[in-house]
Amino acid sequence: GHIGEIDKQDFEDALALIEHRGPDSFATHYASPFSLGFHRLSIIDISEKSNQPIHSVDGRFSIIFNGELYNFIDIRNQLIENGHSFETNGDAEVILVSFIEWGEKCLDRFNGMFAFAIFDNESKETFIARDRLGIKPLFFIRSHDSFTFSSEPKSLIRATKSTFSINHDSIVSYLCFRYPVSGASFFDGIESLSPGHWMKLEGFRVKETEKYWSLRDALDKPIISDPEEAISLVSDQLKRAVELRMVADVPVGAYLSGGVDSSLITALMANSSDSPIPTYSIGFPNSGYNEFDFSRLVSEQYNTNHTEITIGMEDYIETLESLIRLKDAPLGVPNEVPLFLMSKVLKNNITVVLSGEGADEIFGGYGRIFRSSEDIRFFEKWSEDKFESDTALGRRLSEIYGGQFQSEVDRFLHLYRYTPVDWLEKLVEPSVLAKFNQGESIQRFHDAFSDVEDLDNATQYMYVFETLHLPGLLQRVDITTMGASVEARVPFVDHNLVELAFRIDKELKIRWNNGPVEMLGIDSSENHDTPKWILKQIASELLPNSIIERKKVGFPVPLADWSEGEFSEIARERLLSGELIRSGIILKEGVEELFSLARKNHQEAMTIWMLYNLEIFVQINKDIVSEAS
């Protein structure tokens, strides 16, 4: 959408760049000062009547809407009772009429994932909103005489024909946390509407922005600590979240990695469906780099229509580059490439896929970090001992943490950062790094911790993961699916389930099997705790034991193997003769040192992979990046 004067050809060229998000139909609508454009992926009411933009019966309001409103039938019935009539059977019109009926309060009634804009052709006002947890993206640019927004930065770049500086905070945040925690894009001036917020514009000027939903509010409700009650509530809510996400007028399937989260979703889908569910797994031919045996167990038990996909390194490098173009950003994790390739394959049979993201954040799945939340009392004892280092406690804490911390936030960041501080100092230009340490992304962690400073550490950690880690995962899900014209739905990010999960006593999420005192240390977590205990209790009725008892594995990509061989050479050449070093953001000596390591551990291999991503990203965009950054 664009508010202000714009050349129609520029607008239509910008719209064409996001055709992959909706290849089924497209339309534009010009009614000064508004230009609206939409590419549609037809999922609910696939008739032409539901093509967007959709206009109100009296012609006063128009909407463009990306996403799904899962409870649209209930809301529609309520609106019909209130005297409204509908031209379509789709959910976009329900959002439009809800806004006409209830104004911004309509958002409280919605269960869904969405980014939408409603235009008032009479008052020339625009109302823009984004779903509570940020499942669907919404980027925008404001200038002195216009406001432009889109699902992807590339359209904004094309529509405004501007050049941009690269956002340095985003670059360092990426190296630290795999994505810009600030919510910004990688281009200065391309902003994003925060999750759970709406924005009102008068003409092209932003009049007000408001947060309409906050997870913090759910944390003030009474804690549920009875295991049976908790299990039954979570079980019902998860079942409802999955069933709502199976509503579609096109075929629906599931990613089945063979981990507990995706297996549970598959089981619940199969139980509420009359026909076999299509399921998909992907892996690499190298043994140890696929989880096919586990997915097969679940597929056999639930008689799913299962497809296994394998990829090799050649596909990988080539796809990496095209995915960075789609994402307008470097990739966050190596598995984005296989997820995208899998989406392309499954598009042949299905349009909607359910995925397991979001379970770890609400049920305490990151054992290593969540367990360390228990270490706070050891720190307190250690500070009483004036940080003695020759006591058993002092030695153990120095070993794990390398020293004392100014604040709980610093201790958390020490554990959470993907690239250790000493490598960041070798790789990133000092003034860029200093600015980052005082910048927007780090500020977000301080803000999140201060939201929940009165709660126990484990809950604080889960809150920070849900509000600051999850958005990075959701970005990956969005681009690896929409890039192939597939819609992903994430039942564990249903806000009702999230609010409920945050009321469940943390003791029902991570079970310490061995008393925390003897177990001081983060390496023991996966072996001695039961992360996601409550979810595993629910799963025990539905899944084979071997799935439930598996240790959590991230999606394996044979990075370390590759970083020794051909990939290492490709990356080294690209980086040493590349834009990052030339621009001075990244230091040549640090890059050379990283490549000269005789054996690279997983973390170092990952740092090389990330630098390579950044380099490709900057090279792709070099024509639109202004030098004065």
XYZ file of C-alpha atoms in Angstrom:
629
model
C 0.000 0.000 0.000
C 1.079 3.589 -0.627
C -0.344 6.876 0.568
C 0.750 9.942 -1.395
C 1.599 10.541 -5.062
C 3.257 7.631 -6.907
C 3.877 6.650 -10.514
C 1.556 3.720 -11.346
C 4.298 1.827 -13.132
C 6.612 2.084 -10.125
C 3.820 0.891 -7.886
C 2.992 -2.083 -10.115
C 6.669 -3.035 -10.478
C 6.968 -2.970 -6.672
C 3.874 -5.163 -6.356
C 5.208 -7.677 -8.898
C 8.239 -8.301 -6.662
C 6.063 -10.061 -4.076
C 4.132 -12.209 -6.534
C 5.533 -15.357 -4.851
C 3.468 -14.495 -1.766
C 0.253 -14.808 -3.764
C 0.393 -16.107 -7.327
C -3.345 -16.932 -7.569
C -4.642 -13.446 -8.375
C -3.558 -9.845 -8.181
C -5.281 -6.494 -8.216
C -4.585 -2.795 -7.805
C -6.929 -0.034 -6.746
C -6.206 3.681 -7.005
C -8.336 6.197 -5.106
C -6.265 9.268 -4.313
C -4.286 9.483 -2.032
C -4.371 5.666 -1.662
C -2.740 3.117 -3.974
C -3.518 -0.468 -2.968
C -2.016 -3.570 -4.491
C -2.453 -7.205 -3.542
C -1.180 -10.633 -4.589
C -3.467 -13.359 -3.324
C -2.792 -16.925 -2.234
C -6.358 -18.291 -2.179
C -7.023 -20.410 0.912
C -10.415 -19.468 2.395
C -13.274 -18.837 -0.075
C -11.198 -19.397 -3.169
C -13.859 -17.760 -5.380
C -13.030 -14.513 -7.159
C -15.418 -12.682 -4.845
C -12.793 -12.855 -2.107
C -10.038 -11.330 -4.237
C -8.595 -8.246 -2.576
C -8.771 -5.318 -2.057
C -12.274 -5.779 -0.623
C -14.548 -2.776 -0.225
C -17.371 -2.155 2.232
C -20.933 -2.252 0.873
C -21.177 1.554 0.937
C -17.747 1.929 -0.690
C -16.346 3.989 2.195
C -13.758 1.463 3.473
C -11.276 -0.816 1.693
C -8.994 -3.539 3.136
C -5.866 -5.408 2.144
C -5.114 -8.300 4.488
C -2.334 -10.892 4.642
C -2.818 -13.921 6.872
C -5.662 -15.891 8.367
C -8.426 -15.169 10.839
C -9.057 -18.638 12.297
C -12.220 -17.813 14.237
C -13.810 -15.823 11.404
C -16.982 -17.954 11.256
C -17.895 -17.214 14.894
C -17.219 -13.502 14.424
C -19.148 -13.448 11.153
C -22.187 -14.997 12.842
C -21.983 -12.390 15.598
C -21.865 -9.594 12.997
C -24.826 -11.032 11.084
C -26.759 -11.044 14.375
C -25.798 -7.375 14.734
C -27.434 -6.689 11.373
C -24.485 -6.800 8.921
C -24.615 -8.664 5.618
C -21.720 -10.234 3.701
C -20.872 -10.459 0.019
C -18.187 -13.167 0.411
C -17.536 -16.310 2.448
C -13.984 -15.222 3.287
C -12.185 -13.887 6.340
C -10.931 -10.583 4.858
C -14.436 -9.174 4.716
C -15.010 -10.289 8.321
C -12.013 -8.208 9.441
C -13.293 -5.195 7.498
C -16.840 -5.401 8.932
C -15.463 -6.062 12.453
C -13.486 -2.832 12.198
C -16.569 -0.921 11.016
C -18.536 -2.377 13.955
C -15.975 -2.258 16.799
C -13.121 0.012 15.669
C -9.641 -0.994 16.928
C -11.282 -3.086 19.685
C -12.015 -5.670 16.966
C -8.414 -6.880 17.423
C -9.216 -8.309 20.876
C -11.663 -10.731 19.248
C -9.350 -12.029 16.540
C -7.521 -15.338 16.744
C -5.143 -15.397 13.827
C -1.983 -14.296 12.099
C -2.317 -11.070 10.217
C -0.995 -7.823 8.865
C -3.742 -5.673 7.412
C -4.591 -2.113 6.424
C -8.039 -0.533 6.273
C -8.484 2.679 4.281
C -11.224 5.197 4.972
C -11.925 6.815 1.611
C -13.949 9.574 3.275
C -11.684 10.786 6.107
C -8.498 9.686 4.266
C -7.361 7.820 7.413
C -5.634 4.431 7.414
C -5.642 1.811 10.172
C -2.791 -0.736 10.099
C -2.388 -3.695 12.481
C -0.147 -6.682 13.052
C -0.906 -9.910 14.933
C -0.041 -10.303 18.610
C 3.178 -12.301 18.269
C 4.405 -11.117 14.873
C 3.732 -14.197 12.731
C 3.067 -12.060 9.651
C 5.518 -9.303 8.625
C 4.764 -5.634 7.999
C 7.501 -3.228 6.842
C 7.082 0.472 6.094
C 8.876 3.621 4.970
C 7.754 7.133 5.839
C 8.909 10.283 4.069
C 7.872 13.938 4.172
C 5.139 13.366 1.588
C 4.263 9.669 1.585
C 3.887 6.435 3.569
C 4.468 3.032 1.951
C 4.108 -0.434 3.489
C 4.544 -4.033 2.362
C 5.132 -7.613 3.510
C 8.708 -7.406 2.208
C 11.327 -4.609 2.031
C 12.063 -5.232 -1.683
C 8.744 -3.648 -2.715
C 9.473 -0.555 -0.627
C 12.906 -0.204 -2.207
C 11.402 -0.437 -5.702
C 8.401 1.809 -4.989
C 10.467 4.646 -3.546
C 13.487 4.191 -5.854
C 15.680 5.384 -2.970
C 19.130 4.372 -1.811
C 19.631 3.234 1.757
C 22.393 2.909 4.288
C 22.888 -0.550 5.731
C 21.630 -0.706 9.321
C 24.705 -1.474 11.453
C 22.686 -2.430 14.537
C 20.938 -5.077 12.412
C 24.241 -6.441 11.102
C 25.797 -6.935 14.552
C 22.502 -8.159 16.021
C 22.472 -10.745 13.235
C 25.981 -11.934 14.155
C 24.946 -12.121 17.822
C 21.355 -13.314 17.713
C 20.749 -14.427 14.101
C 18.312 -11.630 13.279
C 17.776 -7.927 14.134
C 16.231 -8.087 17.603
C 15.190 -4.428 17.265
C 12.599 -5.529 14.703
C 14.228 -3.254 12.098
C 15.151 -4.359 8.597
C 18.751 -4.366 7.341
C 18.136 -1.003 5.627
C 18.110 2.269 7.579
C 14.683 3.821 7.179
C 12.773 0.596 6.450
C 10.999 0.019 9.741
C 8.648 -2.651 10.923
C 5.413 -2.416 12.911
C 5.984 -4.229 16.224
C 3.953 -7.362 17.001
C 0.726 -6.696 18.911
C 0.553 -3.058 17.740
C -1.733 -0.965 15.565
C -1.053 2.345 13.862
C -3.362 5.125 12.650
C -2.439 7.474 9.832
C -4.026 10.770 8.898
C -3.215 11.126 5.222
C 0.396 9.912 5.061
C 1.300 11.038 8.602
C 1.436 8.643 11.532
C -1.053 9.972 14.078
C -0.710 7.323 16.803
C 0.712 3.875 17.464
C -0.567 1.669 20.236
C 0.214 -1.711 21.767
C -3.086 -3.614 21.965
C -1.789 -6.904 23.410
C 0.895 -7.697 25.914
C 2.017 -11.081 27.142
C 2.969 -9.364 30.396
C -0.729 -9.014 31.275
C -1.238 -12.793 31.159
C 1.481 -13.208 33.787
C -0.629 -11.513 36.456
C -3.298 -14.220 36.370
C -3.273 -17.005 38.995
C -0.629 -19.727 38.512
C -1.861 -23.238 37.694
C 0.255 -25.715 39.643
C -1.901 -28.860 39.815
C -0.350 -31.223 37.228
C -3.619 -32.883 36.198
C -5.459 -29.611 35.738
C -2.520 -28.167 33.780
C -2.257 -31.208 31.502
C -5.964 -31.210 30.749
C -6.110 -27.457 30.029
C -3.030 -27.468 27.779
C -4.209 -30.591 26.002
C -7.624 -29.051 25.170
C -6.174 -25.720 24.134
C -3.538 -27.317 21.865
C -6.153 -29.550 20.254
C -8.317 -26.503 19.564
C -5.330 -24.550 18.193
C -4.557 -27.386 15.756
C -8.175 -27.903 14.678
C -8.694 -24.188 13.988
C -5.591 -24.235 11.800
C -6.944 -27.076 9.672
C -9.772 -24.886 8.357
C -9.037 -24.176 4.686
C -10.614 -24.629 1.270
C -7.340 -26.098 -0.072
C -5.254 -29.157 0.995
C -3.454 -28.932 4.364
C -0.403 -30.936 5.551
C 2.355 -30.912 8.181
C 6.128 -30.685 8.514
C 7.156 -33.805 10.380
C 10.729 -33.560 11.651
C 10.372 -36.446 14.083
C 10.782 -34.193 17.120
C 8.107 -34.032 19.776
C 6.516 -30.734 18.637
C 5.875 -31.579 14.993
C 4.968 -35.190 15.855
C 2.343 -34.016 18.330
C 0.802 -31.659 15.777
C 0.703 -34.485 13.220
C -0.985 -36.833 15.725
C -3.633 -34.237 16.615
C -4.275 -33.468 12.938
C -4.636 -37.158 12.097
C -7.065 -37.670 14.981
C -9.354 -34.937 13.740
C -9.239 -35.806 10.052
C -11.102 -38.458 8.048
C -8.457 -38.752 5.355
C -4.660 -39.316 5.650
C -2.617 -36.179 6.422
C 0.172 -35.342 3.956
C 3.490 -35.068 5.913
C 7.007 -34.008 4.829
C 10.556 -34.517 6.148
C 13.829 -33.243 4.768
C 17.455 -34.135 5.434
C 20.925 -34.540 3.953
C 22.277 -37.798 2.554
C 25.171 -37.749 5.123
C 24.268 -40.160 7.884
C 23.524 -38.383 11.126
C 22.109 -35.441 9.190
C 18.562 -36.589 8.798
C 15.878 -37.721 11.179
C 13.965 -39.903 8.764
C 13.755 -42.923 11.094
C 11.891 -40.891 13.692
C 9.458 -39.261 11.257
C 8.723 -42.685 9.756
C 7.613 -44.035 13.134
C 5.029 -41.279 13.486
C 3.965 -41.498 9.866
C 3.363 -45.241 10.198
C 1.457 -44.909 13.461
C -0.883 -42.272 12.006
C -0.949 -43.599 8.465
C 0.111 -40.253 6.974
C 0.853 -39.716 3.336
C 4.602 -39.220 3.871
C 7.300 -37.687 1.622
C 11.051 -37.666 2.343
C 13.263 -35.108 0.613
C 17.081 -35.145 0.536
C 19.409 -32.384 -0.651
C 23.158 -32.069 -1.244
C 25.659 -29.240 -1.037
C 25.368 -28.092 -4.683
C 21.651 -27.322 -4.301
C 22.503 -25.692 -1.030
C 24.865 -22.899 -2.144
C 22.707 -21.938 -5.105
C 19.484 -21.880 -3.094
C 21.117 -19.888 -0.295
C 21.611 -16.973 -2.650
C 18.063 -16.970 -4.036
C 16.640 -17.187 -0.524
C 18.657 -14.163 0.655
C 17.107 -12.263 -2.281
C 13.648 -13.328 -1.197
C 14.254 -12.484 2.443
C 15.979 -9.131 1.914
C 18.229 -10.312 4.725
C 20.953 -12.856 5.464
C 19.571 -16.222 6.607
C 19.420 -16.900 10.339
C 20.167 -20.622 10.349
C 21.487 -23.135 7.827
C 18.195 -25.062 7.814
C 16.292 -22.242 6.110
C 17.610 -23.586 2.810
C 16.204 -27.112 3.254
C 12.924 -25.714 4.610
C 12.530 -23.586 1.498
C 13.370 -26.515 -0.811
C 10.843 -28.637 1.081
C 8.166 -25.951 0.660
C 8.772 -25.994 -3.098
C 8.236 -29.756 -3.184
C 5.133 -29.795 -1.011
C 3.542 -26.963 -3.038
C 2.839 -29.656 -5.669
C 0.284 -31.219 -3.327
C -0.701 -28.798 -0.571
C -0.927 -25.042 0.032
C -1.122 -24.910 3.827
C 1.368 -26.561 6.187
C 1.330 -26.751 10.007
C 4.658 -26.326 11.757
C 5.956 -26.800 15.320
C 7.680 -23.462 16.044
C 6.992 -21.828 19.381
C 6.742 -24.888 21.657
C 10.225 -24.513 23.184
C 9.597 -20.895 24.160
C 6.398 -21.537 26.104
C 7.239 -24.908 27.648
C 10.935 -24.481 28.475
C 12.519 -26.497 25.682
C 15.932 -24.830 25.690
C 17.227 -26.895 28.600
C 20.751 -25.501 28.700
C 19.688 -21.887 29.065
C 16.580 -22.443 31.149
C 18.496 -24.612 33.588
C 21.031 -21.845 34.088
C 18.209 -19.643 35.373
C 18.616 -21.685 38.554
C 22.228 -20.555 38.903
C 21.250 -17.112 40.151
C 21.392 -18.193 43.788
C 24.918 -19.503 43.302
C 25.844 -16.100 41.963
C 24.322 -14.488 45.033
C 26.388 -16.766 47.272
C 29.487 -16.080 45.175
C 29.046 -12.311 45.435
C 28.772 -12.688 49.253
C 32.145 -14.469 49.044
C 33.506 -11.425 47.132
C 33.832 -13.568 43.973
C 36.564 -15.789 45.435
C 37.895 -17.926 42.634
C 39.706 -20.615 44.591
C 36.567 -22.111 46.182
C 34.814 -25.019 44.449
C 31.867 -22.743 43.694
C 34.079 -19.942 42.384
C 36.009 -22.309 40.130
C 32.837 -23.826 38.675
C 31.183 -20.457 38.016
C 34.334 -18.937 36.492
C 34.594 -21.988 34.259
C 30.995 -21.708 33.028
C 30.628 -17.970 32.885
C 34.151 -16.673 32.719
C 33.535 -14.140 35.484
C 30.908 -12.060 37.199
C 28.231 -9.960 35.494
C 26.904 -6.479 36.050
C 23.304 -7.603 35.649
C 21.018 -10.551 35.016
C 20.669 -9.300 31.426
C 24.425 -9.569 30.879
C 24.477 -13.082 32.296
C 21.611 -14.095 30.033
C 23.284 -12.561 26.972
C 26.518 -14.393 27.794
C 24.620 -17.687 27.474
C 22.360 -16.641 24.614
C 24.815 -14.979 22.206
C 25.716 -17.201 19.253
C 29.015 -15.495 18.514
C 31.218 -15.071 21.594
C 32.360 -11.571 22.561
C 36.027 -12.232 21.807
C 35.190 -13.140 18.187
C 32.883 -10.138 17.829
C 35.743 -7.909 18.968
C 38.069 -9.448 16.388
C 35.538 -9.249 13.564
C 33.513 -6.053 13.985
C 34.896 -2.517 13.587
C 35.221 -1.146 17.172
C 32.996 1.939 16.853
C 30.245 -0.121 15.158
C 30.437 -2.643 18.006
C 30.432 0.074 20.677
C 27.339 1.659 19.129
C 25.615 -1.711 18.957
C 26.251 -2.352 22.664
C 24.350 0.863 23.436
C 21.850 0.360 20.614
C 18.277 -0.659 19.962
C 18.701 -4.473 19.866
C 20.482 -4.712 23.231
C 17.969 -2.229 24.682
C 15.184 -4.700 23.820
C 16.705 -7.277 26.192
C 16.901 -4.724 29.009
C 13.289 -3.709 28.381
C 12.077 -7.307 28.345
C 13.839 -8.151 31.600
C 12.480 -5.036 33.273
C 8.920 -6.025 32.204
C 9.227 -9.171 34.311
C 11.773 -8.250 36.987
C 9.376 -9.333 39.768
C 9.064 -12.913 38.463
C 11.246 -16.000 38.912
C 14.261 -16.371 36.623
C 13.003 -19.302 34.575
C 9.792 -17.427 33.730
C 11.805 -14.311 32.893
C 13.897 -16.368 30.487
C 10.826 -17.879 28.827
C 9.288 -14.412 28.496
C 12.444 -13.093 26.828
C 12.497 -16.088 24.465
C 8.813 -15.653 23.565
C 9.142 -11.918 22.919
C 12.677 -11.722 21.467
C 13.717 -15.163 20.156
C 10.423 -16.262 18.617
C 10.153 -13.328 16.137
C 13.374 -14.514 14.465
C 11.927 -18.027 14.083
C 8.652 -16.672 12.713
C 10.515 -14.601 10.115
C 12.248 -17.761 8.915
C 8.987 -19.687 8.721
C 7.309 -16.889 6.769
C 9.972 -16.495 4.105
C 10.799 -20.194 3.585
C 7.101 -20.918 2.961
C 5.754 -17.771 1.290
C 8.846 -17.776 -0.935
C 7.368 -20.973 -2.420
C 3.724 -19.717 -2.262
C 2.903 -21.914 0.715
C 1.235 -20.734 3.910
C 2.623 -21.997 7.229
C 0.459 -22.038 10.363
C 1.937 -22.297 13.840
C -0.444 -23.752 16.477
C 2.030 -23.259 19.358
C 1.869 -19.510 18.682
C -1.915 -19.383 19.224
C -2.180 -16.514 21.730
C -4.711 -18.401 23.897
C -2.265 -21.293 24.243
C 0.637 -18.885 24.902
C -1.290 -17.042 27.634
C -2.305 -20.342 29.234
C 1.245 -21.734 29.079
C 2.616 -18.695 30.885
C 0.212 -19.354 33.767
C 1.499 -22.907 34.259
C 3.940 -23.393 37.111
C 7.504 -23.579 35.747
C 8.030 -26.798 37.765
C 5.652 -28.503 35.296
C 7.746 -27.375 32.341
C 11.318 -28.246 33.270
C 11.709 -31.103 35.704
C 15.061 -31.031 37.533
C 15.784 -34.706 37.931
C 18.798 -34.346 40.133
C 18.513 -31.419 42.494
C 20.094 -28.265 41.031
C 22.959 -27.957 43.565
C 24.909 -31.019 42.459
C 24.014 -30.300 38.873
C 25.474 -26.824 38.696
C 26.526 -26.361 35.129
C 24.860 -26.004 31.830
C 26.288 -29.050 30.087
C 24.268 -31.422 32.240
C 20.836 -30.117 31.377
C 19.967 -32.275 28.409
C 21.039 -35.401 30.267
C 19.493 -34.743 33.632
C 16.379 -32.676 33.086
C 13.114 -33.254 31.339
C 12.489 -30.078 29.339
C 8.853 -29.543 28.207
C 7.646 -32.066 30.808
C 3.958 -31.122 30.464
C 4.044 -31.409 26.666
C 5.685 -34.824 26.942
C 2.951 -35.961 29.330
C 0.354 -35.031 26.703
C 2.440 -36.704 23.996
C 2.801 -39.929 25.989
C -0.831 -40.780 25.155
C -0.251 -40.161 21.464
C 3.333 -40.937 20.420
C 5.937 -43.711 20.641
C 8.315 -43.462 23.622
C 11.395 -43.183 21.457
C 10.108 -39.848 20.093
C 9.310 -38.467 23.532
C 12.614 -39.478 25.106
C 14.825 -38.149 22.320
C 17.254 -35.397 23.198
C 16.462 -32.105 21.479
C 18.504 -31.682 18.293
C 18.513 -28.507 16.260
C 17.876 -29.192 12.582
C 21.171 -30.773 11.572
C 23.071 -29.358 8.612
C 26.560 -30.811 7.917
C 28.178 -27.383 8.268
C 31.352 -28.383 10.069
C 32.081 -31.042 7.403
C 31.606 -28.459 4.678
C 33.545 -25.699 6.393
C 36.653 -27.890 6.170
C 36.305 -28.368 2.462
C 34.919 -26.680 -0.583
C 32.481 -24.336 1.179
C 35.304 -22.905 3.267
C 37.231 -21.989 0.128
C 34.225 -20.387 -1.553
C 33.441 -18.375 1.581
C 37.038 -17.294 2.148
C 37.452 -15.939 -1.369
C 34.142 -14.108 -1.324
C 34.800 -12.485 2.046
C 38.425 -11.451 1.606
C 37.715 -9.720 -1.696
C 34.256 -8.589 -0.659
C 32.151 -5.588 0.297
C 32.030 -6.111 4.083
C 35.767 -5.729 4.500
C 35.944 -2.983 1.862
C 33.261 -0.969 3.671
C 35.166 -1.292 6.934
C 32.325 -2.840 8.968
C 34.147 -6.185 9.233
C 37.871 -6.433 9.972
C 40.097 -8.321 7.541
C 42.523 -9.590 10.244
C 39.644 -11.201 12.165
C 38.306 -12.930 9.077
C 41.766 -14.238 8.200
C 42.264 -15.558 11.718
C 38.893 -17.325 11.642
C 39.715 -19.118 8.386
C 43.217 -20.043 9.538
C 41.959 -22.148 12.477
C 43.124 -25.716 11.986
C 39.875 -27.279 13.243
C 36.698 -25.238 13.389
C 34.152 -26.114 16.044
C 30.432 -25.794 15.317
C 30.311 -22.215 16.558
C 33.212 -21.119 14.372
C 31.752 -22.901 11.354
C 28.500 -21.073 12.064
C 30.283 -17.689 12.262
C 31.861 -18.327 8.845
C 28.468 -19.280 7.468
C 26.906 -16.076 8.853
C 29.655 -13.825 7.487
C 29.208 -15.502 4.102
C 25.463 -14.755 4.268
C 26.127 -11.116 5.120
C 28.589 -10.783 2.265
C 26.114 -12.216 -0.262
C 23.375 -9.963 1.115
C 25.511 -6.819 0.786
C 26.664 -7.813 -2.712
C 23.087 -8.422 -3.895
C 22.047 -4.996 -2.630
C 25.126 -2.996 -3.492
C 23.323 -0.895 -6.115
C 20.800 0.436 -3.619
C 23.186 0.960 -0.708
C 24.500 4.482 -0.329
C 28.155 4.789 0.614
C 27.595 7.298 3.415
C 26.758 4.731 6.057
